[in-house]
mmCIF file of C-alpha atoms and ligand atoms in Angstrom:
data_model
loop_
_atom_site.group_PDB
_atom_site.id
_atom_site.type_symbol
_atom_site.label_atom_id
_atom_site.label_comp_id
_atom_site.label_asym_id
_atom_site.label_seq_id
_atom_site.Cartn_x
_atom_site.Cartn_y
_atom_site.Cartn_z
ATOM 1 C CA MET F 1326 40.670 17.628 -27.699
ATOM 2 C CA ALA F 1327 37.617 16.996 -25.644
ATOM 3 C CA GLN F 1328 37.929 16.674 -21.932
ATOM 4 C CA LEU F 1329 39.427 13.549 -20.515
ATOM 5 C CA SER F 1330 38.338 12.660 -17.013
ATOM 6 C CA THR F 1331 40.913 12.584 -14.242
ATOM 7 C CA PHE F 1332 39.878 9.019 -13.586
ATOM 8 C CA ALA F 1333 40.715 7.969 -17.159
ATOM 9 C CA ARG F 1334 44.085 9.734 -17.039
ATOM 10 C CA LYS F 1335 45.011 8.103 -13.726
ATOM 11 C CA THR F 1336 43.866 4.709 -14.941
ATOM 12 C CA ASN F 1337 45.969 4.952 -18.070
ATOM 13 C CA THR F 1338 49.085 6.074 -16.192
ATOM 14 C CA LYS F 1339 48.703 3.067 -13.878
ATOM 15 C CA LEU F 1340 48.179 0.752 -16.840
ATOM 16 C CA VAL F 1341 51.314 2.002 -18.629
ATOM 17 C CA ASN F 1342 53.419 1.668 -15.453
ATOM 18 C CA CYS F 1343 52.111 -1.822 -14.812
ATOM 19 C CA LEU F 1344 52.706 -3.063 -18.353
ATOM 20 C CA SER F 1345 56.190 -1.546 -18.441
ATOM 21 C CA ARG F 1346 57.152 -3.207 -15.148
ATOM 22 C CA ARG F 1347 55.649 -6.631 -15.725
ATOM 23 C CA CYS F 1348 56.371 -7.122 -19.389
ATOM 24 C CA LYS F 1349 59.683 -5.256 -19.502
ATOM 25 C CA MET F 1350 58.361 -3.431 -22.509
ATOM 26 C CA VAL F 1351 60.435 -0.557 -23.776
ATOM 27 C CA SER F 1352 57.457 1.524 -24.708
ATOM 28 C CA VAL F 1353 53.758 0.996 -24.497
ATOM 29 C CA ALA F 1354 51.336 2.740 -26.783
ATOM 30 C CA VAL F 1355 47.973 3.272 -25.276
ATOM 31 C CA THR F 1356 44.974 4.632 -27.062
ATOM 32 C CA VAL F 1357 43.103 6.741 -24.646
ATOM 33 C CA GLN F 1358 39.424 6.804 -25.273
ATOM 34 C CA GLN F 1359 37.457 9.844 -24.469
ATOM 35 C CA VAL F 1360 35.403 9.325 -21.380
ATOM 36 C CA ALA F 1361 32.333 11.456 -20.967
ATOM 37 C CA ARG F 1362 31.926 13.123 -17.624
ATOM 38 C CA PRO F 1363 28.945 11.445 -15.933
ATOM 39 C CA ALA F 1364 25.933 13.575 -15.096
ATOM 40 C CA PRO F 1365 25.262 13.953 -11.386
ATOM 41 C CA ALA F 1366 23.080 11.120 -10.097
ATOM 42 C CA LYS F 1367 19.384 11.932 -9.789
ATOM 43 C CA GLU F 1368 17.988 11.836 -6.291
ATOM 44 C CA ILE F 1369 15.693 8.826 -6.000
ATOM 45 C CA ALA F 1370 12.790 9.360 -3.644
ATOM 46 C CA SER F 1371 12.399 6.326 -1.453
ATOM 47 C CA CYS F 1372 9.361 5.195 0.480
ATOM 48 C CA SER F 1373 10.622 5.903 3.999
ATOM 49 C CA GLY F 1374 13.964 4.251 3.369
ATOM 50 C CA ARG F 1375 12.644 0.992 1.911
ATOM 51 C CA GLN F 1376 15.179 -0.495 -0.458
ATOM 52 C CA THR F 1377 13.269 -2.304 -3.203
ATOM 53 C CA TYR F 1378 9.951 -1.988 -4.959
ATOM 54 C CA HIS F 1379 8.786 -5.155 -3.244
ATOM 55 C CA ASP F 1380 9.089 -3.368 0.102
ATOM 56 C CA ASP F 1381 6.563 -0.769 -1.070
ATOM 57 C CA MET F 1382 3.721 -3.261 -1.537
ATOM 58 C CA ALA F 1383 0.867 -3.366 0.930
ATOM 59 C CA LYS F 1384 -0.277 -6.634 -0.644
ATOM 60 C CA ILE F 1385 -0.025 -8.740 -3.775
ATOM 61 C CA LEU F 1386 -3.297 -8.860 -5.670
ATOM 62 C CA TYR F 1387 -2.364 -11.182 -8.551
ATOM 63 C CA THR F 1388 0.698 -13.393 -8.326
ATOM 64 C CA GLU F 1389 2.917 -14.298 -11.281
ATOM 65 C CA ALA F 1390 1.387 -17.763 -11.314
ATOM 66 C CA ALA F 1391 -2.193 -16.457 -11.315
ATOM 67 C CA ILE F 1392 -1.394 -14.007 -14.118
ATOM 68 C CA SER F 1393 0.359 -16.635 -16.186
ATOM 69 C CA GLN F 1394 -2.563 -19.067 -15.874
ATOM 70 C CA ARG F 1395 -5.116 -16.406 -16.808
ATOM 71 C CA VAL F 1396 -3.033 -15.160 -19.755
ATOM 72 C CA ALA F 1397 -2.826 -18.716 -21.102
ATOM 73 C CA GLU F 1398 -6.629 -19.015 -20.909
ATOM 74 C CA LEU F 1399 -7.131 -15.681 -22.675
ATOM 75 C CA GLY F 1400 -4.600 -16.609 -25.361
ATOM 76 C CA ARG F 1401 -6.418 -19.863 -26.169
ATOM 77 C CA GLN F 1402 -9.768 -18.072 -26.338
ATOM 78 C CA ILE F 1403 -8.391 -15.348 -28.624
ATOM 79 C CA ALA F 1404 -6.728 -17.926 -30.894
ATOM 80 C CA GLN F 1405 -10.095 -19.644 -31.338
ATOM 81 C CA ASP F 1406 -12.048 -16.430 -31.916
ATOM 82 C CA TYR F 1407 -9.598 -15.017 -34.467
ATOM 83 C CA GLN F 1408 -8.928 -18.075 -36.634
ATOM 84 C CA GLY F 1409 -9.254 -16.990 -40.263
ATOM 85 C CA LYS F 1410 -9.408 -13.286 -39.345
ATOM 86 C CA ALA F 1411 -5.727 -12.302 -39.746
ATOM 87 C CA PRO F 1412 -5.928 -9.983 -36.707
ATOM 88 C CA LEU F 1413 -3.812 -6.935 -36.047
ATOM 89 C CA VAL F 1414 -2.834 -7.130 -32.373
ATOM 90 C CA LEU F 1415 -2.190 -3.617 -31.161
ATOM 91 C CA GLY F 1416 -0.474 -2.955 -27.845
ATOM 92 C CA VAL F 1417 -1.400 0.269 -26.058
ATOM 93 C CA LEU F 1418 1.878 1.531 -24.625
ATOM 94 C CA LYS F 1419 3.445 1.767 -22.258
ATOM 95 C CA GLY F 1420 1.448 -0.071 -19.627
ATOM 96 C CA SER F 1421 0.602 -3.093 -21.773
ATOM 97 C CA PHE F 1422 4.169 -4.049 -22.684
ATOM 98 C CA MET F 1423 4.448 -7.034 -20.328
ATOM 99 C CA PHE F 1424 0.923 -8.348 -20.823
ATOM 100 C CA PHE F 1425 1.314 -7.886 -24.575
ATOM 101 C CA GLY F 1426 4.531 -9.934 -24.688
ATOM 102 C CA ASP F 1427 2.994 -12.772 -22.696
ATOM 103 C CA LEU F 1428 -0.398 -12.681 -24.410
ATOM 104 C CA VAL F 1429 0.819 -12.814 -28.005
ATOM 105 C CA ARG F 1430 2.883 -15.908 -27.189
ATOM 106 C CA ALA F 1431 -0.197 -17.482 -25.626
ATOM 107 C CA ILE F 1432 -2.348 -16.978 -28.752
ATOM 108 C CA GLU F 1433 -2.006 -20.600 -29.795
ATOM 109 C CA PRO F 1434 -2.594 -22.027 -32.314
ATOM 110 C CA CYS F 1435 -1.646 -18.692 -33.846
ATOM 111 C CA PRO F 1436 -4.030 -17.551 -36.620
ATOM 112 C CA ARG F 1437 -2.376 -17.003 -40.000
ATOM 113 C CA GLY F 1438 -1.896 -13.375 -40.937
ATOM 114 C CA LEU F 1439 -1.698 -12.158 -37.331
ATOM 115 C CA THR F 1440 0.547 -9.084 -37.144
ATOM 116 C CA LEU F 1441 1.596 -6.791 -34.305
ATOM 117 C CA ASP F 1442 1.902 -3.080 -33.798
ATOM 118 C CA PHE F 1443 1.773 -0.477 -31.064
ATOM 119 C CA ILE F 1444 0.101 2.784 -30.262
ATOM 120 C CA ARG F 1445 1.145 5.112 -27.457
ATOM 121 C CA ALA F 1446 -1.610 6.540 -25.286
ATOM 122 C CA SER F 1447 -1.292 8.394 -22.014
ATOM 123 C CA SER F 1448 -3.535 10.369 -19.742
ATOM 124 C CA TYR F 1449 -2.246 9.917 -16.215
ATOM 125 C CA GLY F 1450 0.829 12.151 -16.068
ATOM 126 C CA SER F 1451 2.542 11.536 -12.740
ATOM 127 C CA GLY F 1452 -0.556 11.221 -10.549
ATOM 128 C CA THR F 1453 -3.002 8.476 -9.685
ATOM 129 C CA GLU F 1454 -5.985 10.120 -11.431
ATOM 130 C CA SER F 1455 -6.503 10.423 -15.178
ATOM 131 C CA THR F 1456 -6.060 13.974 -16.480
ATOM 132 C CA GLY F 1457 -9.056 13.308 -18.728
ATOM 133 C CA GLU F 1458 -7.063 14.249 -21.806
ATOM 134 C CA VAL F 1459 -5.801 11.258 -23.767
ATOM 135 C CA LYS F 1460 -2.762 11.838 -25.931
ATOM 136 C CA LEU F 1461 -2.154 9.416 -28.798
ATOM 137 C CA LYS F 1462 1.164 8.970 -30.562
ATOM 138 C CA THR F 1463 1.475 6.561 -33.443
ATOM 139 C CA ASP F 1464 3.049 6.074 -36.815
ATOM 140 C CA LEU F 1465 0.374 3.522 -37.766
ATOM 141 C CA LYS F 1466 -0.588 4.083 -41.384
ATOM 142 C CA ARG F 1467 -4.231 3.826 -42.408
ATOM 143 C CA GLU F 1468 -3.353 1.161 -44.988
ATOM 144 C CA LYS F 1469 -2.048 -1.105 -42.210
ATOM 145 C CA VAL F 1470 -5.353 -0.941 -40.348
ATOM 146 C CA GLU F 1471 -8.032 -0.496 -43.003
ATOM 147 C CA GLY F 1472 -10.305 -3.530 -43.194
ATOM 148 C CA ARG F 1473 -8.410 -5.358 -40.402
ATOM 149 C CA HIS F 1474 -9.800 -6.960 -37.270
ATOM 150 C CA VAL F 1475 -7.921 -5.148 -34.505
ATOM 151 C CA LEU F 1476 -7.381 -6.565 -31.041
ATOM 152 C CA LEU F 1477 -6.274 -3.864 -28.612
ATOM 153 C CA VAL F 1478 -4.153 -5.016 -25.703
ATOM 154 C CA GLU F 1479 -4.338 -2.967 -22.504
ATOM 155 C CA ASP F 1480 -2.984 -3.469 -19.011
ATOM 156 C CA ILE F 1481 -6.014 -1.814 -17.421
ATOM 157 C CA VAL F 1482 -9.329 -0.273 -18.366
ATOM 158 C CA ASP F 1483 -10.283 2.188 -15.664
ATOM 159 C CA THR F 1484 -12.367 5.243 -16.587
ATOM 160 C CA ALA F 1485 -12.297 3.886 -20.192
ATOM 161 C CA LEU F 1486 -11.283 7.292 -21.564
ATOM 162 C CA THR F 1487 -8.134 5.840 -23.120
ATOM 163 C CA ILE F 1488 -9.633 2.760 -24.718
ATOM 164 C CA THR F 1489 -12.611 4.715 -26.046
ATOM 165 C CA THR F 1490 -10.296 7.260 -27.661
ATOM 166 C CA VAL F 1491 -8.118 4.550 -29.247
ATOM 167 C CA ASN F 1492 -11.211 2.671 -30.440
ATOM 168 C CA ARG F 1493 -12.666 5.734 -32.087
ATOM 169 C CA TYR F 1494 -9.348 6.547 -33.741
ATOM 170 C CA LEU F 1495 -9.048 3.050 -35.235
ATOM 171 C CA LEU F 1496 -12.620 2.858 -36.485
ATOM 172 C CA GLU F 1497 -13.088 6.435 -37.660
ATOM 173 C CA GLU F 1498 -9.611 7.522 -38.747
ATOM 174 C CA CYS F 1499 -8.084 4.218 -39.806
ATOM 175 C CA GLY F 1500 -11.074 2.248 -41.106
ATOM 176 C CA ALA F 1501 -10.643 -0.893 -38.968
ATOM 177 C CA ALA F 1502 -13.191 -3.641 -39.744
ATOM 178 C CA SER F 1503 -13.647 -4.357 -36.036
ATOM 179 C CA VAL F 1504 -11.990 -3.423 -32.757
ATOM 180 C CA ALA F 1505 -12.016 -5.572 -29.634
ATOM 181 C CA THR F 1506 -10.060 -5.213 -26.398
ATOM 182 C CA ALA F 1507 -8.101 -7.626 -24.254
ATOM 183 C CA THR F 1508 -7.267 -6.073 -20.899
ATOM 184 C CA LEU F 1509 -5.537 -7.750 -18.024
ATOM 185 C CA LEU F 1510 -7.415 -5.679 -15.462
ATOM 186 C CA ASP F 1511 -10.894 -4.227 -15.578
ATOM 187 C CA LYS F 1512 -11.540 -1.641 -12.857
ATOM 188 C CA HIS F 1513 -15.108 -1.175 -13.976
ATOM 189 C CA GLU F 1514 -16.409 0.571 -10.900
ATOM 190 C CA ARG F 1515 -14.475 3.699 -11.921
ATOM 191 C CA ARG F 1516 -15.926 3.986 -15.429
ATOM 192 C CA LYS F 1517 -16.652 7.437 -16.778
ATOM 193 C CA LEU F 1518 -17.680 6.050 -20.167
ATOM 194 C CA ALA F 1519 -19.642 2.854 -20.723
ATOM 195 C CA TYR F 1520 -17.239 0.271 -22.119
ATOM 196 C CA ARG F 1521 -17.129 -3.503 -21.872
ATOM 197 C CA PRO F 1522 -13.835 -5.137 -22.919
ATOM 198 C CA GLU F 1523 -14.253 -8.459 -24.753
ATOM 199 C CA TYR F 1524 -11.400 -10.228 -22.936
ATOM 200 C CA VAL F 1525 -10.716 -9.524 -19.252
ATOM 201 C CA GLY F 1526 -8.008 -11.084 -17.116
ATOM 202 C CA PHE F 1527 -9.295 -9.963 -13.731
ATOM 203 C CA VAL F 1528 -11.954 -7.613 -12.449
ATOM 204 C CA CYS F 1529 -9.855 -5.302 -10.339
ATOM 205 C CA PRO F 1530 -10.911 -3.696 -7.057
ATOM 206 C CA ASN F 1531 -10.659 0.071 -6.699
ATOM 207 C CA GLU F 1532 -7.136 0.181 -5.303
ATOM 208 C CA PHE F 1533 -4.006 1.783 -6.656
ATOM 209 C CA VAL F 1534 -2.281 -1.128 -8.372
ATOM 210 C CA VAL F 1535 1.207 -1.316 -9.838
ATOM 211 C CA GLY F 1536 3.432 -3.924 -11.452
ATOM 212 C CA TYR F 1537 3.293 -6.114 -14.576
ATOM 213 C CA GLY F 1538 3.497 -2.962 -16.699
ATOM 214 C CA LEU F 1539 1.451 -0.654 -14.489
ATOM 215 C CA ASP F 1540 3.318 2.279 -13.021
ATOM 216 C CA PHE F 1541 3.157 4.994 -10.449
ATOM 217 C CA ASP F 1542 5.055 7.983 -11.848
ATOM 218 C CA GLU F 1543 6.892 5.585 -14.211
ATOM 219 C CA GLU F 1544 8.091 3.337 -11.370
ATOM 220 C CA TYR F 1545 7.166 -0.272 -10.510
ATOM 221 C CA ARG F 1546 6.445 -1.348 -14.122
ATOM 222 C CA THR F 1547 8.921 -4.242 -14.057
ATOM 223 C CA ILE F 1548 7.513 -6.038 -11.018
ATOM 224 C CA PRO F 1549 6.298 -9.431 -12.297
ATOM 225 C CA TYR F 1550 3.107 -9.449 -10.196
ATOM 226 C CA ILE F 1551 0.376 -6.903 -9.507
ATOM 227 C CA GLY F 1552 0.372 -5.345 -6.081
ATOM 228 C CA VAL F 1553 -1.205 -2.534 -4.109
ATOM 229 C CA LEU F 1554 1.106 0.263 -3.024
ATOM 230 C CA LYS F 1555 1.385 1.244 0.615
ATOM 231 C CA PRO F 1556 -0.422 4.599 0.979
ATOM 232 C CA GLU F 1557 2.727 6.235 2.396
ATOM 233 C CA CYS F 1558 4.329 5.762 -1.035
ATOM 234 C CA TYR F 1559 2.080 8.446 -2.490
ATOM 235 C CA SER F 1560 0.509 10.239 0.499
ATOM 236 C CA HIS F 1561 3.407 12.750 0.569
ATOM 237 C CA LEU F 1562 2.078 13.992 -2.788
ATOM 238 C CA GLY F 1563 -1.272 14.781 -1.205
ATOM 239 C CA ILE F 1564 -2.893 11.799 -2.957
ATOM 240 C CA LYS F 1565 -5.444 9.879 -0.904
ATOM 241 C CA ALA F 1566 -5.760 6.097 -1.013
ATOM 242 C CA PRO F 1567 -8.822 4.946 -2.972
ATOM 243 C CA GLU F 1568 -11.808 3.734 -0.977
ATOM 244 C CA PRO F 1569 -11.382 0.010 -0.285
ATOM 245 C CA ASP F 1570 -13.551 -2.347 -2.310
ATOM 246 C CA CYS F 1571 -16.279 -3.873 -0.167
ATOM 247 C CA SER F 1572 -18.058 -5.898 -2.830
ATOM 248 C CA GLY F 1573 -15.757 -8.876 -2.442
ATOM 249 C CA GLU F 1574 -15.587 -9.077 -6.241
ATOM 250 C CA SER F 1575 -11.992 -8.920 -7.312
ATOM 251 C CA GLY F 1576 -11.802 -11.798 -9.735
ATOM 252 C CA GLY F 1577 -8.402 -12.646 -8.242
ATOM 253 C CA GLU F 1578 -6.891 -15.855 -7.028
HETATM 254 C C1 PRP E 645 -2.925 3.734 -18.185
HETATM 255 C C2 PRP E 645 -3.179 2.356 -18.736
HETATM 256 C C3 PRP E 645 -4.321 2.568 -19.688
HETATM 257 C C4 PRP E 645 -5.060 3.748 -19.093
HETATM 258 C C5 PRP E 645 -6.336 3.276 -18.461
HETATM 259 O O1 PRP E 645 -2.141 4.454 -19.084
HETATM 260 O O2 PRP E 645 -2.048 1.829 -19.363
HETATM 261 O O3 PRP E 645 -3.868 2.886 -20.986
HETATM 262 O O4 PRP E 645 -4.209 4.311 -18.092
HETATM 263 O O5 PRP E 645 -6.995 4.327 -17.815
HETATM 264 P P1 PRP E 645 -8.387 4.916 -18.276
HETATM 265 O O6 PRP E 645 -9.289 3.770 -18.539
HETATM 266 O O7 PRP E 645 -8.827 5.717 -17.065
HETATM 267 O O8 PRP E 645 -8.186 5.785 -19.465
HETATM 268 P P2 PRP E 645 -1.355 5.805 -18.717
HETATM 269 O O9 PRP E 645 -2.105 6.991 -19.223
HETATM 270 O O10 PRP E 645 -1.040 5.819 -17.250
HETATM 271 O O11 PRP E 645 -0.031 5.657 -19.573
HETATM 272 P P3 PRP E 645 0.987 4.414 -19.555
HETATM 273 O O12 PRP E 645 0.338 3.282 -20.321
HETATM 274 O O13 PRP E 645 2.177 4.938 -20.249
HETATM 275 O O14 PRP E 645 1.249 4.036 -18.124
#
C-alpha cells in the first residue's frame, strides 16, 4: 500500500473516535483515501517584502476602465472591417490571453464564420529583453488556415520579431489569405523590424510593463490593469530600467 501521511492517519483516528462517542455506533467503517505527500513549498522571491503584486507597481499606465473602453472601440472597428470575411481570430499565447478574451467578446456585431484558435510564441525567457529567437508551438493545421483572413491578437508588439515570425508562418506555411494584427500595446520605439499593426490599443512608452497578460518571469499576468514595475523588482537580476520616454506620446488615458 502506498504511503499514508501521518496527518491522514491522525485525522481518521480522531474521526472514528468522535463518531463512536457521539453516535454510539458499535463500529465505524472508514475508507481511508491515499493522501499524497505534498512537495516542499517553492521559495517565492518577494520585492523587498512587499506582499502583493500591486505593491510592486511604480505606476499604473492603463487602468481597467481605460483598457475596457479601448477594447470596446477596437472590437467595433474589427466587427465592421471583417463583416463577410469569416475571420480566424488567432491569439498569440500566452501574453494575449486576457486581451483576447475581452476583444473577441467586443467584436460586435460578430461576423458570421468567425472562429478562434491559438498559437504559442515566446522569445523572452525570464528576462526583460527578447532573446531574438522566436519559438512557435502550434497544432494549427494548414487546412484550418488556408484561404482564411487571419486576425492575430497580441498583448504587445515590441521589437516585432514575434509578430513577424508568426505572420510569415501563416502566410508562407499555412496559406492564409491575409494576416492583420490587433495588439493592445505598441512599443514602436523599440522596433528591430519594420511592422505596423492594423489595430492598436495604446502606443506604449519604453518602460517595463506588466499586467493584463504581460508578465515578468511569468508573474503579474493576472493583474487587471497595465503597470510599470518598480526597478527594485528586477534590479537584483542585473537588469537596468529602460530609459524613460520623453516624447510625451503614450496614447494612454
Ligand atoms: C511577449 C509578447 C509578444 C512578444 C512581443 O511574448 O506576448 O508575443 O513578447 O515582443 P517582440 O515584439 O519583441 O517580439 P513572450 O515571448 O514574452 O512570451 P509570452 O507571450 O508567453 O509572455
